[in-house]
Amino acid sequence: MEAFTKLTAIAAPLDMANCDTDKIIPGRFLRKLRGPGYDKLAFHDIRFNADGSEHPDFVLNKTPFRNAKILVAAVNFGCGSSREAAVYVMWDFGIRCVIAPSFGDIHYGNELQNGMLPVVLPDEVCAKLRAQLNAQPGAAISVDLDAQKVTGPDGAHYAFAIDANSKERLLKGLDDIGLVMQYSAEIEAFERRHLSAMPWLA
Amino acid sequence: MATPQTMFEKIWDRHVIVTRGGNECLLHIDRNFVHEGSFHAFGALARDGRKVRKPRQTIAVADHYAPTRNREQGINAVTDPEMRNMVDLLAKNVAANDIDRYYDLDSPQQGIVHVIGPELGITQPGLVITVADSHTSTHGAFGAIAFGLGASQLKQILATQCLWQKKPKLMRITVDGAIPAGVTAKDIILAVIAKIGTAGATGHAIEYAGSAMRALSMEGRLTVCNMSIEAGARCGMVAPDDTTYAYLNGRHYAPRDALWDQALAHWRSLPGDDGARFDKEVSLDVSKLEPMVTWGTSPEQALMIGATVPDPARGANAEQRTQLEQAVKYMGLTPGMPLADIKIDNAFIGTCTNGRLDDLRAAAAVLKGRKIVVKGWVSPGSTTIKRQAEAEGLDRIFKDAGFEWRASGCSSCVAMSGDTVPAGERCASTSNRNFEGRQGKGARTHLMSPAMVAAAAITGKLTDVRTLTGGK
């Protein structure tokens, strides 16, 4: 997994509450294998018209935002389906960090598992950041994971919370399986105890 | 005296192998299900040179891409090469990892993963169950901790049978009151979601309690737990009781004889202790509840059938007004119009939410001797349910009414198998998500109970089923 430490990049405002993972990648594309062109599937049905042309009003189709690496979204981002492809398509598009007032739990975990940083900031802060980004297209936001700090386009700082273990993994680019393997002896002892207490599961 | 514990805490604590950094637990996973969509995880596992560590604790089933037409042709009924590849990849990954408990398209026990788990007795109280599918919350109806996850965490489970997890917060939803005639588990959960919102339970495990929950059948409890994810919850649970044990007894994977007695003693110890603490409490009285339908593009946009389409101008703030406007626009509705005036084009009965035998019986009871005026199709939740329904003659009632009687799969709930609703058309659906494009690009979905879908199919518009059954 790629480590996440600091990022200063163009941020795109996504003014849409409850952006579900079906919106991030529609179900009919889940049978596509990840490869060249996968980035085109990100937000497909709100990004492209039926004839394949770009929907001019969609934020990621506007010039400075095409290079966005940060999304500032609204409440309950990534709710709904557990599809991890929602992270893959955003990653392939170039997104490395999503800032939102709240996330769907499964999607939040999926971002962390792929080296993408989900940042929770208060609703009013996200709304203010989106307003600033709409007013100054192409403005940058800085995210410092170690300091747990976001710096807005106007230089204002916002502290964010993240679980210490998730932070460590992201900073070092650690993979969960490696962390599990350190406990092989405990796991085997646990499994013996568990099955002897619940033998009907054998 | 020991601190009183919730059911969730009792089960969770029993599955913690080690705790790291204070709050992160390495959890043992008792049962993990895989389906065609699990190909990303299997691929990553193979690239790491790893194999499934516990094939006997892994159950595989083809459901998301299962063809619901021409099923007698098996895999040949899947004509799209990419869809066929999904089903083929599952078979290959299952074989490469020695997974014997595999229910393929031709299996008499094939069905939707969240339907066959309970049906085969794999889903039991006190277990920790995972599936790379958000509706895994369904299995919690048995008093299990069951949650969905993505491909990376699935890979971790396949490789180790363990998962790093932070303990969620706990929410109790107490549902009391006598359930009125014509009101079902689906109406209850839609009312819960309308009340707390789609992010209302984010970060929480829900335990459903109260007299109305106790009165529900296992099928009803499965419907309620299924849509916990639509309220944002990590999982939903109901404490096991005699209803649970009666359902489980005799199922294929349920324990027998002395092991049954031992299991039963354990299961009876699982309900939460008096005085156990929850982080959040919600209550709902269902005695005045009426059949519910969704009008918009989020499951929280649900109202009783007698209501009207909301006016976006009355939204609490600008963001909410924009959201309501977009929903009204996408759904092609007019603010203020009665929900009962909304005309539909399609009716779909099935899914892990409402594709069980009780659901098919409820719809058939409304349809018997009547004809539908729209396109309608039924995809039973499992192939077993399909056979049971046929043995009872339900298939004849559906077919005589004008419904197409199809094979089992996820079908038009997730619309990945090609069972889509055409753009601009409206579908009365027993499924769980009314998101934009969920049932097909541009499709408009109204969620409701099976009996309400049957009523809508008969009249061609959203209809209070009680007007047809004499309940009102």
XYZ file of C-alpha atoms in Angstrom:
674
model
C 0.000 0.000 0.000
C 1.214 3.504 -0.865
C 1.942 5.596 2.216
C 0.069 8.852 2.835
C 1.980 11.576 4.638
C 1.326 15.083 3.296
C -0.539 16.345 0.289
C -1.026 19.803 -1.175
C -3.231 19.669 -4.229
C -6.172 21.102 -6.137
C -9.380 20.272 -4.292
C -12.766 19.833 -5.942
C -16.051 20.600 -4.174
C -18.734 17.916 -4.471
C -21.927 19.626 -3.339
C -23.978 16.496 -2.901
C -25.265 14.987 0.327
C -25.466 11.182 0.634
C -23.229 10.541 -2.386
C -23.649 6.742 -2.464
C -21.153 4.308 -3.949
C -23.592 3.503 -6.781
C -23.024 7.124 -7.867
C -19.252 6.740 -7.569
C -19.367 3.613 -9.749
C -22.665 2.287 -11.119
C -23.303 -1.433 -10.591
C -23.152 -2.326 -14.270
C -19.430 -1.451 -14.312
C -18.443 -3.704 -11.430
C -17.739 -6.565 -13.845
C -15.007 -4.491 -15.530
C -11.506 -5.519 -14.586
C -9.306 -2.727 -13.259
C -7.012 -1.511 -16.004
C -6.474 1.337 -18.486
C -9.583 3.506 -18.735
C -10.877 2.496 -15.306
C -10.677 6.165 -14.224
C -13.419 6.958 -16.776
C -15.894 4.983 -14.652
C -15.561 7.346 -11.675
C -18.897 9.130 -11.123
C -19.796 7.913 -14.608
C -23.518 8.587 -14.762
C -23.323 12.081 -13.295
C -20.141 12.857 -15.243
C -21.117 11.764 -18.751
C -24.209 12.194 -20.916
C -25.896 9.232 -22.587
C -23.859 9.823 -25.794
C -20.577 9.672 -23.852
C -19.943 13.413 -23.955
C -19.037 15.160 -20.731
C -21.719 16.749 -18.614
C -20.400 20.342 -18.491
C -21.845 21.086 -15.041
C -20.154 18.217 -13.243
C -17.308 19.551 -11.141
C -14.625 17.067 -12.240
C -15.267 18.008 -15.885
C -14.274 21.627 -15.233
C -10.726 22.526 -16.150
C -8.859 23.092 -12.905
C -10.741 20.297 -11.142
C -9.696 17.662 -13.662
C -6.401 17.604 -11.798
C -7.959 17.479 -8.344
C -6.379 15.070 -5.868
C -8.678 16.069 -3.016
C -12.468 15.985 -2.905
C -14.435 18.032 -0.401
C -17.794 16.325 -0.127
C -20.983 16.606 1.906
C -22.565 14.466 4.600
C -22.592 10.633 4.406
C -20.109 10.310 1.544
C -19.800 6.745 0.221
C -22.932 5.386 1.846
C -24.629 2.274 0.490
C -22.939 -0.606 -1.274
C -19.629 -2.001 0.041
C -18.033 -1.995 -3.435
C -14.322 -1.209 -3.048
C -14.299 -0.365 -6.753
C -15.622 3.030 -5.606
C -12.157 3.653 -4.139
C -10.351 2.149 -7.154
C -12.079 4.443 -9.671
C -11.432 7.544 -7.566
C -7.802 6.485 -7.043
C -7.317 5.905 -10.767
C -8.824 9.328 -11.428
C -6.172 10.772 -9.108
C -8.050 11.336 -5.848
C -5.923 10.647 -2.757
C -7.974 12.286 -0.011
C -11.691 12.893 0.617
C -12.817 15.467 3.174
C -16.436 15.155 4.357
C -18.587 15.714 7.460
C -19.296 11.956 7.602
C -18.685 8.791 5.606
C -20.446 5.496 5.088
C -18.591 3.183 7.500
C -17.632 0.535 4.958
C -16.420 3.060 2.413
C -14.370 4.865 5.086
C -12.615 1.560 5.822
C -12.126 0.862 2.128
C -10.369 4.200 1.595
C -7.989 3.493 4.482
C -7.214 0.050 3.089
C -6.035 1.618 -0.172
C -3.862 4.449 1.068
C -6.551 7.064 0.502
C -7.134 9.388 3.445
C -10.742 10.039 4.562
C -10.839 13.223 6.661
C -13.855 14.030 8.832
C -14.375 17.757 9.439
C -17.507 19.471 10.784
C -20.376 20.095 8.378
C -19.923 23.878 8.506
C -16.178 23.607 7.795
C -16.819 21.370 4.774
C -19.512 23.765 3.544
C -17.119 26.703 3.933
C -14.311 24.863 2.109
C -16.669 23.948 -0.733
C -17.811 27.567 -1.010
C -14.174 28.732 -1.166
C -13.321 26.146 -3.817
C -16.355 27.111 -5.878
C -15.323 30.761 -5.629
C -11.675 30.088 -6.525
C -11.555 27.093 -8.867
C -8.128 25.466 -8.767
C -7.348 26.555 -5.208
C -5.274 24.106 -3.205
C -5.844 22.481 0.150
C -3.065 20.961 2.245
C -3.493 17.842 4.317
C -0.865 16.795 6.852
C -1.650 13.385 8.289
C 1.096 13.337 10.901
C -0.039 16.703 12.291
C -3.714 15.753 11.680
C -4.261 19.153 10.108
C -6.030 20.501 7.026
C -5.117 23.944 5.677
C -7.828 25.636 3.611
C -7.287 27.874 0.551
C -7.374 30.901 2.865
C -4.671 29.494 5.146
C -7.090 28.568 7.939
C -6.131 25.412 9.837
C -8.531 22.656 10.859
C -7.570 19.761 13.123
C -9.056 16.367 12.373
C -9.275 13.138 14.330
C -8.177 9.746 13.084
C -7.709 6.470 14.886
C -4.032 6.014 15.902
C -3.722 2.584 14.284
C -5.183 3.727 10.979
C -2.861 6.714 11.018
C 0.202 4.563 11.608
C -0.718 2.207 8.775
C -1.275 5.084 6.335
C 1.904 6.912 7.317
C 3.982 3.766 6.833
C 1.949 2.203 4.032
C 1.497 -0.960 6.102
C -0.700 -3.794 5.024
C -3.149 -5.395 7.478
C -2.167 -8.980 6.716
C 1.413 -8.342 7.832
C 0.062 -7.019 11.131
C -2.081 -10.121 11.581
C 0.787 -12.527 10.916
C 2.694 -11.184 13.938
C 0.038 -12.850 16.090
C 0.047 -16.336 14.549
C 0.633 -18.096 17.867
C -2.203 -16.185 19.576
C -4.507 -16.908 16.649
C -3.894 -20.641 16.756
C -4.349 -20.792 20.522
C -7.560 -18.770 20.213
C -8.956 -21.067 17.515
C -8.348 -24.172 19.659
C -10.114 -22.592 22.659
C -12.963 -21.230 20.531
C -13.722 -24.566 18.893
C -13.528 -26.507 22.121
C -16.037 -24.067 23.688
C -18.302 -24.180 20.604
C -17.719 -27.667 19.153
C -20.799 -27.440 16.939
C -18.837 -25.040 14.738
C -16.127 -27.609 13.900
C -21.377 -8.074 40.255
C -19.970 -7.946 36.741
C -20.888 -4.951 34.576
C -24.075 -5.694 32.602
C -23.229 -6.428 28.974
C -25.152 -5.981 25.760
C -25.575 -8.925 23.406
C -23.136 -7.253 21.019
C -20.463 -6.983 23.721
C -20.897 -10.610 24.783
C -20.374 -11.855 21.239
C -17.637 -9.355 20.398
C -15.580 -10.125 23.516
C -15.719 -13.832 22.754
C -14.161 -13.223 19.334
C -11.286 -10.902 20.273
C -7.924 -12.601 19.778
C -5.732 -9.638 20.723
C -6.197 -5.903 21.207
C -3.728 -3.439 19.740
C -3.225 0.218 20.555
C -6.093 0.301 22.998
C -9.075 0.076 20.683
C -8.301 -2.110 17.718
C -9.262 -5.744 18.048
C -8.169 -8.711 15.999
C -11.481 -10.535 15.568
C -11.982 -14.183 14.749
C -14.417 -14.637 11.854
C -16.594 -17.744 12.233
C -18.149 -17.769 8.796
C -17.223 -15.799 5.672
C -19.260 -15.920 2.462
C -17.916 -15.108 -0.987
C -19.770 -14.349 -4.234
C -18.862 -13.364 -7.802
C -18.055 -9.805 -6.700
C -15.253 -11.197 -4.508
C -12.903 -11.508 -7.502
C -10.799 -8.480 -6.559
C -9.940 -10.080 -3.197
C -9.166 -13.516 -4.670
C -6.998 -11.879 -7.324
C -5.014 -9.906 -4.742
C -4.651 -13.028 -2.590
C -3.236 -15.002 -5.511
C -0.843 -12.158 -6.412
C 0.501 -12.376 -2.851
C 1.020 -16.110 -3.345
C -1.512 -16.892 -0.609
C -4.477 -19.257 -0.366
C -7.657 -19.297 1.700
C -6.585 -20.281 5.213
C -9.893 -21.798 6.365
C -11.809 -23.179 3.375
C -14.307 -24.938 5.665
C -15.311 -21.603 7.203
C -15.750 -20.122 3.734
C -19.017 -20.521 1.829
C -19.349 -19.540 -1.830
C -22.458 -18.790 -3.855
C -23.263 -17.302 -7.255
C -25.957 -14.661 -6.848
C -25.065 -11.171 -8.108
C -24.713 -12.251 -11.748
C -27.120 -15.213 -11.575
C -29.348 -15.189 -14.661
C -33.010 -15.232 -13.666
C -34.176 -16.348 -17.122
C -33.320 -19.579 -18.995
C -31.732 -20.914 -15.859
C -32.114 -24.515 -16.988
C -29.221 -23.690 -19.330
C -26.949 -23.007 -16.348
C -23.915 -20.875 -17.155
C -24.964 -20.750 -20.812
C -27.834 -18.503 -19.780
C -25.209 -15.833 -19.068
C -24.664 -14.434 -22.549
C -22.656 -11.306 -21.722
C -18.958 -12.328 -21.757
C -17.996 -10.005 -18.885
C -20.826 -11.307 -16.689
C -19.915 -14.857 -17.578
C -16.343 -14.117 -16.599
C -17.582 -13.066 -13.143
C -19.319 -16.420 -12.621
C -16.371 -18.351 -14.098
C -13.882 -16.496 -11.901
C -15.815 -17.503 -8.781
C -15.720 -21.160 -9.834
C -11.973 -20.950 -10.535
C -11.194 -19.192 -7.262
C -13.301 -21.656 -5.297
C -11.509 -24.603 -6.919
C -8.047 -23.072 -6.475
C -8.736 -22.569 -2.764
C -10.381 -25.920 -1.957
C -13.713 -24.363 -0.951
C -16.172 -27.272 -0.894
C -19.216 -25.363 0.318
C -19.943 -23.846 -3.076
C -23.478 -23.258 -4.359
C -23.129 -22.653 -8.081
C -25.810 -21.678 -10.590
C -26.942 -25.290 -10.926
C -27.080 -26.068 -7.210
C -30.553 -26.827 -5.801
C -29.537 -24.710 -2.779
C -28.291 -21.700 -4.793
C -29.723 -18.352 -3.803
C -28.876 -14.885 -2.573
C -26.075 -15.127 -0.024
C -28.118 -13.458 2.733
C -31.034 -15.796 2.097
C -29.198 -19.114 1.914
C -27.034 -18.460 5.012
C -30.076 -18.575 7.309
C -31.910 -21.127 5.187
C -29.071 -23.673 5.391
C -28.533 -23.063 9.103
C -25.059 -21.576 8.516
C -26.163 -18.334 10.152
C -26.435 -19.004 13.888
C -26.628 -16.947 17.065
C -23.369 -15.812 18.638
C -21.275 -15.933 15.458
C -19.221 -13.285 13.713
C -20.132 -13.408 10.030
C -18.697 -11.414 7.127
C -19.477 -10.982 3.434
C -18.069 -8.442 1.000
C -21.595 -7.093 0.625
C -23.252 -4.312 2.575
C -26.450 -6.281 3.254
C -24.557 -8.724 5.457
C -26.360 -6.986 8.322
C -29.253 -9.347 7.442
C -27.684 -12.261 9.339
C -27.844 -10.300 12.599
C -31.515 -11.315 12.865
C -30.227 -14.489 14.558
C -28.254 -12.616 17.209
C -24.986 -12.698 15.287
C -22.517 -9.888 14.587
C -22.640 -9.726 10.804
C -21.180 -6.931 8.731
C -20.196 -6.093 5.188
C -16.749 -5.056 4.020
C -14.715 -4.298 0.921
C -12.272 -6.347 -1.111
C -9.142 -5.540 0.942
C -10.671 -6.641 4.223
C -12.133 -9.697 2.517
C -8.647 -10.573 1.334
C -7.426 -10.267 4.906
C -10.118 -12.687 6.092
C -9.459 -15.143 3.276
C -5.758 -15.128 4.166
C -6.063 -15.237 7.952
C -9.704 -15.826 9.069
C -9.212 -12.714 11.238
C -9.956 -9.031 10.837
C -8.722 -5.867 12.548
C -11.777 -3.965 13.707
C -12.605 -1.110 16.015
C -15.569 -1.766 18.238
C -18.526 0.294 16.994
C -20.799 2.303 19.264
C -24.081 0.701 20.261
C -27.590 1.869 19.473
C -30.792 0.262 20.697
C -33.950 0.737 18.673
C -36.993 -0.314 20.665
C -40.004 -1.059 18.499
C -43.206 -1.415 20.492
C -46.920 -1.550 19.821
C -49.228 -4.025 18.109
C -48.380 -4.278 14.403
C -51.521 -3.208 12.480
C -52.964 -5.415 9.721
C -51.313 -4.687 6.377
C -48.145 -3.404 8.073
C -45.009 -5.527 7.727
C -41.361 -5.660 8.753
C -40.518 -3.634 5.624
C -42.808 -0.825 6.749
C -41.194 -0.891 10.190
C -37.641 -0.585 8.893
C -38.613 2.115 6.376
C -40.210 4.015 9.274
C -37.018 3.606 11.329
C -34.836 4.910 8.480
C -37.233 7.810 7.798
C -36.988 8.687 11.495
C -33.218 8.507 12.052
C -31.961 9.167 8.498
C -29.521 7.307 6.262
C -26.605 8.408 8.443
C -28.565 8.035 11.679
C -26.708 4.927 12.813
C -23.309 5.576 11.210
C -20.567 4.101 13.382
C -23.082 2.067 15.388
C -24.220 -1.501 15.769
C -27.996 -1.568 16.170
C -29.826 -3.910 18.488
C -33.557 -4.052 17.730
C -35.689 -4.730 20.788
C -39.281 -4.319 21.920
C -42.553 -6.198 21.693
C -43.045 -5.605 17.969
C -39.638 -7.119 17.162
C -40.370 -10.136 19.367
C -43.675 -10.585 17.502
C -41.946 -10.702 14.095
C -41.135 -14.009 12.386
C -37.509 -14.762 11.481
C -38.330 -13.623 7.947
C -39.521 -10.266 9.299
C -36.484 -9.858 11.536
C -34.227 -10.610 8.555
C -35.963 -7.839 6.582
C -35.435 -5.331 9.404
C -31.770 -6.239 9.977
C -31.138 -6.281 6.217
C -31.861 -2.574 5.848
C -29.836 -1.515 8.915
C -27.115 -0.519 6.468
C -29.601 1.907 4.896
C -29.594 3.724 8.248
C -25.780 3.744 8.089
C -25.318 1.026 10.731
C -22.353 -1.318 10.824
C -24.747 -4.149 11.652
C -28.219 -4.857 13.024
C -29.146 -7.545 15.534
C -32.115 -9.127 17.259
C -31.628 -11.221 20.399
C -32.267 -14.914 19.756
C -35.403 -16.442 21.294
C -37.680 -19.440 20.757
C -38.657 -18.095 17.321
C -34.968 -18.227 16.368
C -34.369 -21.723 17.736
C -37.533 -23.132 16.124
C -36.368 -21.731 12.764
C -32.878 -23.215 13.117
C -33.772 -26.653 14.411
C -33.270 -29.293 11.724
C -31.576 -27.012 9.163
C -28.731 -28.569 7.196
C -25.805 -26.981 9.069
C -27.566 -26.568 12.431
C -26.131 -28.691 15.251
C -27.948 -31.878 16.214
C -28.563 -34.011 19.303
C -26.093 -33.333 22.136
C -24.420 -30.551 20.170
C -27.808 -28.874 19.665
C -28.377 -28.907 23.431
C -24.926 -27.471 24.045
C -25.404 -24.798 21.377
C -28.859 -23.917 22.692
C -27.508 -23.387 26.207
C -24.917 -20.997 24.775
C -27.467 -19.170 22.595
C -29.751 -18.650 25.588
C -26.903 -16.821 27.361
C -26.508 -14.275 24.536
C -29.340 -11.746 25.075
C -28.102 -8.563 26.748
C -28.140 -8.180 30.515
C -30.633 -5.916 32.256
C -29.083 -2.504 32.695
C -26.586 -2.877 29.831
C -25.614 0.513 28.428
C -26.187 1.761 24.870
C -24.605 4.893 23.402
C -27.860 5.884 21.740
C -31.508 4.904 22.288
C -34.326 5.305 19.759
C -37.907 4.176 20.130
C -40.726 3.698 17.679
C -44.390 2.909 18.319
C -45.823 1.022 15.355
C -49.428 0.805 16.536
C -50.419 3.739 14.260
C -48.046 2.876 11.413
C -49.440 2.568 7.889
C -47.844 0.915 4.846
C -44.762 2.876 3.776
C -43.350 3.765 0.360
C -40.285 5.722 -0.670
C -40.903 8.654 -2.973
C -37.316 9.871 -3.542
C -33.760 8.680 -4.153
C -32.666 7.895 -0.610
C -34.232 5.240 1.642
C -34.876 7.956 4.257
C -37.281 9.601 1.810
C -40.064 7.273 2.927
C -43.606 8.200 3.928
C -46.882 6.524 4.775
C -48.909 5.784 1.656
C -51.543 8.399 2.553
C -48.976 11.236 2.369
C -48.047 13.624 -0.453
C -44.747 14.334 -2.238
C -42.867 16.847 -0.064
C -42.268 20.403 -1.160
C -38.487 20.978 -1.427
C -39.026 24.637 -0.472
C -39.845 23.380 3.021
C -36.383 21.808 3.480
C -34.668 22.828 6.718
C -31.604 24.355 5.007
C -30.165 25.081 1.571
C -28.389 21.747 1.332
C -31.556 19.833 2.185
C -33.623 21.906 -0.242
C -31.161 21.121 -3.053
C -31.257 17.441 -2.153
C -35.080 17.342 -2.129
C -35.263 19.278 -5.409
C -32.877 16.845 -7.077
C -34.866 13.857 -5.773
C -38.212 15.292 -6.952
C -36.655 16.073 -10.352
C -35.005 12.680 -10.808
C -38.185 10.884 -9.776
C -40.318 13.014 -12.137
C -42.785 14.044 -9.432
C -44.689 17.190 -8.506
C -44.512 18.510 -4.935
C -47.830 18.092 -3.173
C -49.131 15.260 -5.328
C -50.592 12.323 -3.381
C -48.232 9.333 -3.316
C -51.227 7.206 -4.265
C -51.388 9.063 -7.626
C -47.899 7.947 -8.695
C -48.217 5.622 -11.691
C -45.796 2.742 -12.047
C -44.531 0.777 -15.061
C -42.871 -2.202 -13.367
C -43.253 -4.388 -10.296
C -40.385 -6.410 -8.863
C -40.605 -8.942 -6.036
C -37.540 -10.654 -4.626
C -34.128 -9.779 -3.063
C -32.323 -10.433 0.216
C -34.708 -7.925 1.784
C -38.032 -9.451 0.745
C -37.513 -12.605 -1.336
C -38.393 -15.194 1.323
C -41.325 -17.586 1.327
C -43.397 -15.426 3.718
C -42.872 -12.467 1.385
C -44.029 -14.426 -1.652
C -47.073 -15.672 0.294
C -47.975 -12.103 1.304
C -47.793 -10.874 -2.297
C -49.676 -13.909 -3.625
C -52.478 -13.388 -1.083
C -53.107 -9.953 -2.632
C -52.742 -11.180 -6.232
C -54.948 -14.258 -6.022
C -57.725 -13.984 -8.601
C -56.509 -10.581 -9.825
C -54.564 -9.323 -12.862
C -51.702 -6.871 -12.963
C -51.578 -3.963 -15.403
C -47.790 -3.435 -15.523
C -44.691 -5.549 -16.234
C -44.015 -7.710 -13.214
C -41.418 -10.300 -12.277
C -40.630 -12.416 -9.242
C -37.148 -13.711 -8.433
C -37.363 -15.859 -5.276
C -34.573 -15.301 -2.744
C -33.285 -18.832 -3.257
C -33.809 -21.840 -5.468
C -35.124 -23.683 -2.395
C -37.756 -20.969 -1.862
C -38.662 -21.206 -5.533
C -39.355 -24.942 -5.132
C -41.286 -24.402 -1.886
C -43.403 -21.692 -3.495
C -44.125 -23.962 -6.445
C -45.133 -26.776 -4.099
C -47.661 -24.390 -2.528
C -48.930 -23.241 -5.924
C -47.742 -19.649 -5.439
C -46.070 -19.669 -8.862
C -49.483 -20.264 -10.461
C -50.995 -17.312 -8.614
C -48.148 -15.042 -9.768
C -48.289 -16.309 -13.350
C -52.086 -16.141 -13.547
C -51.915 -12.549 -12.331
C -49.409 -11.711 -15.072
C -46.098 -11.852 -13.207
C -43.110 -13.536 -14.785
C -41.855 -16.333 -12.508
C -38.056 -16.309 -12.682
C -35.063 -18.034 -11.099
C -33.242 -16.840 -7.985
C -30.581 -14.135 -7.911
C -29.914 -10.539 -6.924
C -31.788 -9.591 -10.113
C -33.201 -6.058 -10.289
C -32.095 -5.021 -6.826
C -28.530 -4.383 -7.908
C -29.234 -4.728 -11.651
C -25.849 -6.313 -12.337
C -27.153 -9.427 -14.092
C -28.915 -7.463 -16.808
C -32.302 -7.383 -15.011
C -32.650 -3.626 -15.345
C -35.537 -1.182 -15.273
C -35.521 1.032 -18.414
C -34.534 4.703 -18.086
C -37.399 6.949 -17.069
C -39.607 4.028 -16.017
C -40.867 3.592 -12.516
C -40.644 0.390 -10.505
C -42.502 -0.640 -7.362
C -39.837 -2.804 -5.773
C -39.331 -4.960 -2.685
C -35.606 -4.146 -2.785
C -33.584 -1.971 -0.421
C -32.122 0.987 -2.335
C -33.864 3.686 -4.349
C -30.607 5.436 -5.291
C -30.440 7.178 -8.672
C -29.650 4.562 -11.293
C -29.685 1.656 -8.854
C -32.088 -0.478 -10.915
C -30.636 0.755 -14.196
C -29.499 4.091 -15.577
C -32.343 6.578 -15.214
C -34.640 4.045 -13.505
C -36.968 5.303 -10.769
C -37.440 3.057 -7.760
C -40.143 3.082 -5.085
C -39.373 0.773 -2.168
C -42.202 -1.004 -0.349
C -43.340 -4.343 1.052
C -44.212 -7.343 -1.165
C -47.955 -6.903 -0.514
C -47.680 -3.220 -1.466
C -45.831 -4.099 -4.691
C -48.605 -6.561 -5.517
C -51.229 -3.864 -4.872
C -49.376 -1.347 -7.055
C -49.061 -3.909 -9.851
C -52.835 -4.499 -9.794
C -53.875 -0.839 -9.915
C -50.895 0.534 -11.859
C -50.111 3.121 -9.199
C -48.861 3.245 -5.625
C -51.747 1.851 -3.590
C -52.623 1.209 0.021
C -52.840 -2.580 -0.028
C -55.484 -2.470 2.710
C -57.968 -1.019 0.206
C -57.672 -4.266 -1.758
C -57.599 -6.709 1.130
C -60.394 -5.180 3.163
C -58.038 -4.066 5.914
C -59.213 -0.481 5.498
